[in-house]
Amino acid sequence: MAAEATRSKAARTYYASTESARDIESYVESSRAWAVRKAQVKGRYDCVERMRLVTEVSPGPRRVVRWVDRDGTVCRQALDRLTWQERTLLFTEGPVGPEPLWLWLNEAGLPFHPHSWDAVFRMSNRRCRAALEPPARPRSDPHRVYWPYATVHAGRHSFALRMLVTLNEVLDRRFGLTARERRHYGLLLGDPWQMVQGLLGHSTRQVTVERYLAPVRHLDLLTLLREAEDPRGEKVTDLDGVFAKLARESEGIQDIDVRMALSPRVVPA
């Protein structure tokens, strides 16, 4: 991700699974295409005063975007220098008219701004509460025992926790590293805490530990993973049990399976 599009103004590298890429392709071909077509029919894109119709994106590592403004002015800018606000103004000429280049669109077919995700999470939390809160205890669950509660930032915390446990599992089990080999590997690429720090884009390890992984910093994850190992010495292939144990023994971690099981309204299909 380009530095200008991040809050810290530092370039980031993100990794997406194949499943995530497939989900995005499905979104582009279905609900996104429907929103774009509806906006074109209603003429919403004709009202975008600062539209930048992209004519070319140069190849190579340092890409340059060329576009034409509404008044016909031809402009250019390095792709890495475009802010997220400027990126929402980029359009391309589609089969039946202009289409946004911004991936995430709202139902009106217009670019979905980052702060709008807060509203999406708020509405989702309300739906969870309405569906899972016990009828006999309306609005009496301040600690959210019966229903999950999530925020945009909570996804970042979940990512940090998932990566920390997974990286420990990979280093200790899949690679079969000894203690000496583990130290050597840590000197070359950093320990899991440093790897998570790099993935989150933090300037110091302390920020990662204190702000994002505080619920588990008191736990010895290596011991936890060894306890989850089968007595016969077989490798653990499913980390669900490890995460469930973390949720039971740590404050600040929600286990969605436990929340769903506690709700009396959830009836198995």
mmCIF file of C-alpha atoms in Angstrom:
data_model
loop_
_atom_site.group_PDB
_atom_site.id
_atom_site.type_symbol
_atom_site.label_atom_id
_atom_site.label_comp_id
_atom_site.label_asym_id
_atom_site.label_seq_id
_atom_site.Cartn_x
_atom_site.Cartn_y
_atom_site.Cartn_z
ATOM 1 C CA MET A 1 0.000 0.000 0.000
ATOM 2 C CA ALA A 2 1.353 3.416 -0.967
ATOM 3 C CA ALA A 3 2.623 5.619 1.853
ATOM 4 C CA GLU A 4 0.271 8.492 0.972
ATOM 5 C CA ALA A 5 -2.749 6.227 1.461
ATOM 6 C CA THR A 6 -1.822 5.154 5.014
ATOM 7 C CA ARG A 7 -2.373 6.993 8.283
ATOM 8 C CA SER A 8 1.282 6.742 9.304
ATOM 9 C CA LYS A 9 2.481 7.819 5.820
ATOM 10 C CA ALA A 10 4.640 4.700 5.640
ATOM 11 C CA ALA A 11 4.358 2.125 2.833
ATOM 12 C CA ARG A 12 2.926 -1.244 3.874
ATOM 13 C CA THR A 13 2.918 -4.728 2.408
ATOM 14 C CA TYR A 14 -0.253 -6.728 2.941
ATOM 15 C CA TYR A 15 -0.837 -10.415 2.280
ATOM 16 C CA ALA A 16 -4.197 -11.780 1.179
ATOM 17 C CA SER A 17 -5.287 -15.385 1.024
ATOM 18 C CA THR A 18 -6.578 -16.986 -2.157
ATOM 19 C CA GLU A 19 -10.020 -17.224 -0.563
ATOM 20 C CA SER A 20 -10.028 -13.478 0.074
ATOM 21 C CA ALA A 21 -9.110 -12.759 -3.538
ATOM 22 C CA ARG A 22 -11.950 -14.989 -4.714
ATOM 23 C CA ASP A 23 -14.413 -13.219 -2.419
ATOM 24 C CA ILE A 24 -13.328 -9.857 -3.833
ATOM 25 C CA GLU A 25 -13.751 -11.137 -7.393
ATOM 26 C CA SER A 26 -17.259 -12.320 -6.531
ATOM 27 C CA TYR A 27 -18.053 -8.913 -5.048
ATOM 28 C CA VAL A 28 -16.768 -7.116 -8.162
ATOM 29 C CA GLU A 29 -18.821 -9.306 -10.470
ATOM 30 C CA SER A 30 -22.032 -9.170 -8.417
ATOM 31 C CA SER A 31 -23.023 -6.459 -5.918
ATOM 32 C CA ARG A 32 -20.391 -3.965 -7.070
ATOM 33 C CA ALA A 33 -21.362 -4.337 -10.726
ATOM 34 C CA TRP A 34 -25.024 -3.898 -9.736
ATOM 35 C CA ALA A 35 -24.234 -0.696 -7.801
ATOM 36 C CA VAL A 36 -22.199 0.703 -10.708
ATOM 37 C CA ARG A 37 -24.924 -0.008 -13.240
ATOM 38 C CA LYS A 38 -27.606 1.524 -11.036
ATOM 39 C CA ALA A 39 -25.503 4.665 -10.554
ATOM 40 C CA GLN A 40 -24.947 4.948 -14.297
ATOM 41 C CA VAL A 41 -28.678 4.678 -15.001
ATOM 42 C CA LYS A 42 -29.470 7.372 -12.433
ATOM 43 C CA GLY A 43 -26.680 9.605 -13.741
ATOM 44 C CA ARG A 44 -24.881 9.849 -10.405
ATOM 45 C CA TYR A 45 -21.432 9.870 -11.981
ATOM 46 C CA ASP A 46 -22.399 12.902 -14.055
ATOM 47 C CA CYS A 47 -22.582 14.843 -10.782
ATOM 48 C CA VAL A 48 -19.016 14.049 -9.698
ATOM 49 C CA GLU A 49 -17.513 17.488 -10.306
ATOM 50 C CA ARG A 50 -13.857 16.581 -9.692
ATOM 51 C CA MET A 51 -13.912 13.311 -11.636
ATOM 52 C CA ARG A 52 -10.539 12.236 -13.028
ATOM 53 C CA LEU A 53 -10.986 9.981 -16.038
ATOM 54 C CA VAL A 54 -7.868 7.809 -16.175
ATOM 55 C CA THR A 55 -6.395 7.338 -19.627
ATOM 56 C CA GLU A 56 -3.219 5.432 -18.790
ATOM 57 C CA VAL A 57 -1.284 3.792 -15.957
ATOM 58 C CA SER A 58 2.340 3.272 -16.898
ATOM 59 C CA PRO A 59 3.925 -0.159 -16.254
ATOM 60 C CA GLY A 60 6.884 -0.837 -13.984
ATOM 61 C CA PRO A 61 7.532 -0.468 -10.261
ATOM 62 C CA ARG A 62 7.115 3.328 -10.309
ATOM 63 C CA ARG A 63 3.762 3.698 -11.988
ATOM 64 C CA VAL A 64 2.422 7.009 -13.201
ATOM 65 C CA VAL A 65 -1.297 7.739 -13.583
ATOM 66 C CA ARG A 66 -2.500 10.006 -16.390
ATOM 67 C CA TRP A 67 -6.024 11.392 -16.406
ATOM 68 C CA VAL A 68 -8.286 14.050 -17.891
ATOM 69 C CA ASP A 69 -10.208 16.451 -15.635
ATOM 70 C CA ARG A 70 -13.770 17.617 -16.251
ATOM 71 C CA ASP A 71 -12.475 20.741 -17.989
ATOM 72 C CA GLY A 72 -10.280 18.686 -20.351
ATOM 73 C CA THR A 73 -7.001 19.363 -18.568
ATOM 74 C CA VAL A 74 -4.530 16.470 -18.927
ATOM 75 C CA CYS A 75 -2.716 15.665 -15.661
ATOM 76 C CA ARG A 76 -0.306 13.087 -14.332
ATOM 77 C CA GLN A 77 0.906 11.920 -10.931
ATOM 78 C CA ALA A 78 2.932 9.066 -9.503
ATOM 79 C CA LEU A 79 0.570 6.372 -8.251
ATOM 80 C CA ASP A 80 2.367 6.214 -4.900
ATOM 81 C CA ARG A 81 1.777 9.953 -4.374
ATOM 82 C CA LEU A 82 -2.022 9.786 -4.653
ATOM 83 C CA THR A 83 -3.875 10.088 -1.341
ATOM 84 C CA TRP A 84 -6.966 8.019 -0.616
ATOM 85 C CA GLN A 85 -9.123 11.108 -1.199
ATOM 86 C CA GLU A 86 -7.602 11.556 -4.659
ATOM 87 C CA ARG A 87 -8.046 7.887 -5.432
ATOM 88 C CA THR A 88 -11.808 8.156 -4.865
ATOM 89 C CA LEU A 89 -11.926 10.589 -7.799
ATOM 90 C CA LEU A 90 -10.303 8.189 -10.283
ATOM 91 C CA PHE A 91 -12.661 6.728 -12.889
ATOM 92 C CA THR A 92 -12.259 4.625 -15.985
ATOM 93 C CA GLU A 93 -14.341 4.516 -19.145
ATOM 94 C CA GLY A 94 -16.465 1.368 -19.001
ATOM 95 C CA PRO A 95 -18.682 -0.271 -21.656
ATOM 96 C CA VAL A 96 -21.637 2.011 -20.874
ATOM 97 C CA GLY A 97 -19.938 5.008 -19.259
ATOM 98 C CA PRO A 98 -17.558 6.039 -16.459
ATOM 99 C CA GLU A 99 -16.934 3.622 -13.601
ATOM 100 C CA PRO A 100 -15.083 4.254 -10.319
ATOM 101 C CA LEU A 101 -11.667 2.667 -9.909
ATOM 102 C CA TRP A 102 -12.186 2.647 -6.139
ATOM 103 C CA LEU A 103 -12.884 -0.960 -5.153
ATOM 104 C CA TRP A 104 -15.384 -0.572 -2.304
ATOM 105 C CA LEU A 105 -18.618 1.206 -3.254
ATOM 106 C CA ASN A 106 -21.762 2.018 -1.320
ATOM 107 C CA GLU A 107 -25.243 1.110 -2.507
ATOM 108 C CA ALA A 108 -25.383 4.357 -4.479
ATOM 109 C CA GLY A 109 -22.354 3.203 -6.498
ATOM 110 C CA LEU A 110 -20.082 5.907 -5.056
ATOM 111 C CA PRO A 111 -16.714 5.320 -3.336
ATOM 112 C CA PHE A 112 -17.055 4.041 0.200
ATOM 113 C CA HIS A 113 -14.907 6.258 2.442
ATOM 114 C CA PRO A 114 -12.767 4.701 5.210
ATOM 115 C CA HIS A 115 -14.679 6.326 8.082
ATOM 116 C CA SER A 116 -17.932 4.846 6.750
ATOM 117 C CA TRP A 117 -16.814 1.402 7.931
ATOM 118 C CA ASP A 118 -17.483 2.541 11.509
ATOM 119 C CA ALA A 119 -21.174 2.832 10.686
ATOM 120 C CA VAL A 120 -21.164 -0.630 9.086
ATOM 121 C CA PHE A 121 -19.767 -2.166 12.273
ATOM 122 C CA ARG A 122 -22.235 -0.247 14.468
ATOM 123 C CA MET A 123 -25.183 -1.580 12.484
ATOM 124 C CA SER A 124 -23.759 -5.121 12.579
ATOM 125 C CA ASN A 125 -23.363 -4.924 16.352
ATOM 126 C CA ARG A 126 -26.977 -3.804 16.691
ATOM 127 C CA ARG A 127 -28.181 -6.723 14.597
ATOM 128 C CA CYS A 128 -26.142 -9.158 16.689
ATOM 129 C CA ARG A 129 -27.591 -7.705 19.867
ATOM 130 C CA ALA A 130 -31.155 -7.848 18.556
ATOM 131 C CA ALA A 131 -30.738 -11.483 17.491
ATOM 132 C CA LEU A 132 -28.702 -12.866 20.396
ATOM 133 C CA GLU A 133 -29.590 -10.926 23.541
ATOM 134 C CA PRO A 134 -31.866 -13.029 25.799
ATOM 135 C CA PRO A 135 -35.484 -11.768 25.725
ATOM 136 C CA ALA A 136 -35.617 -11.863 29.532
ATOM 137 C CA ARG A 137 -32.590 -9.585 29.837
ATOM 138 C CA PRO A 138 -33.075 -6.686 27.431
ATOM 139 C CA ARG A 139 -30.338 -4.091 27.648
ATOM 140 C CA SER A 140 -28.899 -5.731 30.770
ATOM 141 C CA ASP A 141 -25.754 -7.172 29.246
ATOM 142 C CA PRO A 142 -23.152 -4.370 29.609
ATOM 143 C CA HIS A 143 -20.261 -6.820 29.286
ATOM 144 C CA ARG A 144 -21.685 -8.334 26.091
ATOM 145 C CA VAL A 145 -21.705 -11.885 27.380
ATOM 146 C CA TYR A 146 -24.368 -13.086 24.962
ATOM 147 C CA TRP A 147 -23.504 -11.172 21.818
ATOM 148 C CA PRO A 148 -20.223 -10.339 20.052
ATOM 149 C CA TYR A 149 -19.114 -6.745 19.706
ATOM 150 C CA ALA A 150 -16.609 -5.672 17.084
ATOM 151 C CA THR A 151 -15.089 -2.469 15.785
ATOM 152 C CA VAL A 152 -12.956 -1.666 12.761
ATOM 153 C CA HIS A 153 -9.890 -1.562 14.979
ATOM 154 C CA ALA A 154 -10.836 -4.900 16.553
ATOM 155 C CA GLY A 155 -10.054 -6.535 13.215
ATOM 156 C CA ARG A 156 -6.514 -5.220 13.516
ATOM 157 C CA HIS A 157 -6.214 -6.665 17.019
ATOM 158 C CA SER A 158 -7.528 -10.036 15.816
ATOM 159 C CA PHE A 159 -5.027 -10.014 12.965
ATOM 160 C CA ALA A 160 -2.159 -9.312 15.376
ATOM 161 C CA LEU A 161 -3.179 -12.138 17.705
ATOM 162 C CA ARG A 162 -3.723 -14.586 14.871
ATOM 163 C CA MET A 163 -0.344 -13.846 13.338
ATOM 164 C CA LEU A 164 1.510 -14.098 16.644
ATOM 165 C CA VAL A 165 0.127 -17.552 17.446
ATOM 166 C CA THR A 166 0.466 -18.789 13.870
ATOM 167 C CA LEU A 167 4.069 -17.625 13.520
ATOM 168 C CA ASN A 168 4.998 -19.332 16.789
ATOM 169 C CA GLU A 169 3.349 -22.522 15.577
ATOM 170 C CA VAL A 170 5.160 -22.370 12.236
ATOM 171 C CA LEU A 171 8.571 -21.750 13.767
ATOM 172 C CA ASP A 172 8.321 -24.349 16.505
ATOM 173 C CA ARG A 173 6.475 -27.144 14.742
ATOM 174 C CA ARG A 174 6.402 -26.983 10.982
ATOM 175 C CA PHE A 175 10.083 -26.098 10.712
ATOM 176 C CA GLY A 176 11.057 -28.272 13.669
ATOM 177 C CA LEU A 177 13.561 -25.695 14.904
ATOM 178 C CA THR A 178 15.739 -26.326 17.904
ATOM 179 C CA ALA A 179 16.293 -23.560 20.465
ATOM 180 C CA ARG A 180 19.615 -22.696 18.841
ATOM 181 C CA GLU A 181 18.125 -22.672 15.348
ATOM 182 C CA ARG A 182 15.273 -20.531 16.608
ATOM 183 C CA ARG A 183 17.704 -17.916 17.921
ATOM 184 C CA HIS A 184 19.569 -17.938 14.593
ATOM 185 C CA TYR A 185 16.318 -17.550 12.676
ATOM 186 C CA GLY A 186 15.334 -14.688 14.971
ATOM 187 C CA LEU A 187 18.594 -12.872 14.263
ATOM 188 C CA LEU A 188 17.999 -13.152 10.519
ATOM 189 C CA LEU A 189 14.288 -12.354 10.235
ATOM 190 C CA GLY A 190 13.221 -11.366 13.747
ATOM 191 C CA ASP A 191 11.086 -13.181 16.302
ATOM 192 C CA PRO A 192 7.288 -13.430 15.873
ATOM 193 C CA TRP A 193 6.741 -10.226 17.862
ATOM 194 C CA GLN A 194 8.987 -8.327 15.451
ATOM 195 C CA MET A 195 7.275 -9.912 12.465
ATOM 196 C CA VAL A 196 3.866 -8.794 13.744
ATOM 197 C CA GLN A 197 5.307 -5.343 14.385
ATOM 198 C CA GLY A 198 6.391 -5.157 10.749
ATOM 199 C CA LEU A 199 3.022 -6.363 9.455
ATOM 200 C CA LEU A 200 1.194 -3.738 11.526
ATOM 201 C CA GLY A 201 3.631 -1.003 10.517
ATOM 202 C CA HIS A 202 4.577 0.023 14.038
ATOM 203 C CA SER A 203 7.744 2.013 14.639
ATOM 204 C CA THR A 204 8.615 0.105 17.823
ATOM 205 C CA ARG A 205 8.028 -3.339 19.242
ATOM 206 C CA GLN A 206 6.701 -1.770 22.444
ATOM 207 C CA VAL A 207 3.660 -0.353 20.644
ATOM 208 C CA THR A 208 2.816 -3.787 19.253
ATOM 209 C CA VAL A 209 3.112 -5.506 22.630
ATOM 210 C CA GLU A 210 1.376 -2.932 24.807
ATOM 211 C CA ARG A 211 -1.449 -1.792 22.546
ATOM 212 C CA TYR A 212 -2.287 -4.724 20.314
ATOM 213 C CA LEU A 213 -1.214 -7.857 22.130
ATOM 214 C CA ALA A 214 -1.734 -6.766 25.733
ATOM 215 C CA PRO A 215 -4.294 -9.519 26.465
ATOM 216 C CA VAL A 216 -1.710 -12.237 25.799
ATOM 217 C CA ARG A 217 1.600 -10.668 26.726
ATOM 218 C CA HIS A 218 1.490 -12.359 30.137
ATOM 219 C CA LEU A 219 1.102 -15.795 28.592
ATOM 220 C CA ASP A 220 3.913 -18.103 27.572
ATOM 221 C CA LEU A 221 2.669 -18.930 24.099
ATOM 222 C CA LEU A 222 5.339 -21.526 23.522
ATOM 223 C CA THR A 223 4.151 -23.444 26.582
ATOM 224 C CA LEU A 224 0.559 -22.995 25.506
ATOM 225 C CA LEU A 225 1.261 -24.528 22.122
ATOM 226 C CA ARG A 226 3.125 -27.447 23.658
ATOM 227 C CA GLU A 227 0.165 -28.154 25.950
ATOM 228 C CA ALA A 228 -2.097 -28.286 22.918
ATOM 229 C CA GLU A 229 0.092 -30.934 21.325
ATOM 230 C CA ASP A 230 -1.211 -34.458 21.167
ATOM 231 C CA PRO A 231 0.360 -36.696 23.869
ATOM 232 C CA ARG A 232 1.645 -39.013 21.166
ATOM 233 C CA GLY A 233 3.768 -36.184 19.777
ATOM 234 C CA GLU A 234 1.668 -35.482 16.674
ATOM 235 C CA LYS A 235 1.660 -31.958 15.308
ATOM 236 C CA VAL A 236 -1.287 -29.657 15.869
ATOM 237 C CA THR A 237 -2.931 -28.853 12.553
ATOM 238 C CA ASP A 238 -5.925 -26.904 13.903
ATOM 239 C CA LEU A 239 -5.335 -23.838 16.064
ATOM 240 C CA ASP A 240 -8.985 -23.423 17.095
ATOM 241 C CA GLY A 241 -8.290 -25.047 20.440
ATOM 242 C CA VAL A 242 -5.360 -22.731 21.072
ATOM 243 C CA PHE A 243 -7.437 -19.628 20.389
ATOM 244 C CA ALA A 244 -10.290 -20.943 22.541
ATOM 245 C CA LYS A 245 -7.858 -21.405 25.405
ATOM 246 C CA LEU A 246 -6.548 -17.871 24.928
ATOM 247 C CA ALA A 247 -10.082 -16.485 25.074
ATOM 248 C CA ARG A 248 -10.840 -18.396 28.303
ATOM 249 C CA GLU A 249 -7.685 -17.331 30.103
ATOM 250 C CA SER A 250 -7.299 -13.754 28.849
ATOM 251 C CA GLU A 251 -9.276 -10.575 29.242
ATOM 252 C CA GLY A 252 -10.139 -8.597 26.149
ATOM 253 C CA ILE A 253 -10.494 -11.553 23.740
ATOM 254 C CA GLN A 254 -13.894 -12.655 22.460
ATOM 255 C CA ASP A 255 -14.591 -16.176 21.225
ATOM 256 C CA ILE A 256 -17.427 -15.965 18.702
ATOM 257 C CA ASP A 257 -18.292 -19.657 19.109
ATOM 258 C CA VAL A 258 -18.792 -19.202 22.844
ATOM 259 C CA ARG A 259 -20.934 -16.104 22.305
ATOM 260 C CA MET A 260 -23.168 -17.939 19.863
ATOM 261 C CA ALA A 261 -23.476 -20.974 22.140
ATOM 262 C CA LEU A 262 -24.544 -18.818 25.100
ATOM 263 C CA SER A 263 -27.424 -17.236 23.234
ATOM 264 C CA PRO A 264 -30.768 -19.002 23.841
ATOM 265 C CA ARG A 265 -32.093 -17.654 20.559
ATOM 266 C CA VAL A 266 -29.699 -19.547 18.337
ATOM 267 C CA VAL A 267 -31.427 -22.673 17.084
ATOM 268 C CA PRO A 268 -29.402 -25.182 15.036
ATOM 269 C CA ALA A 269 -30.674 -25.622 11.476
#
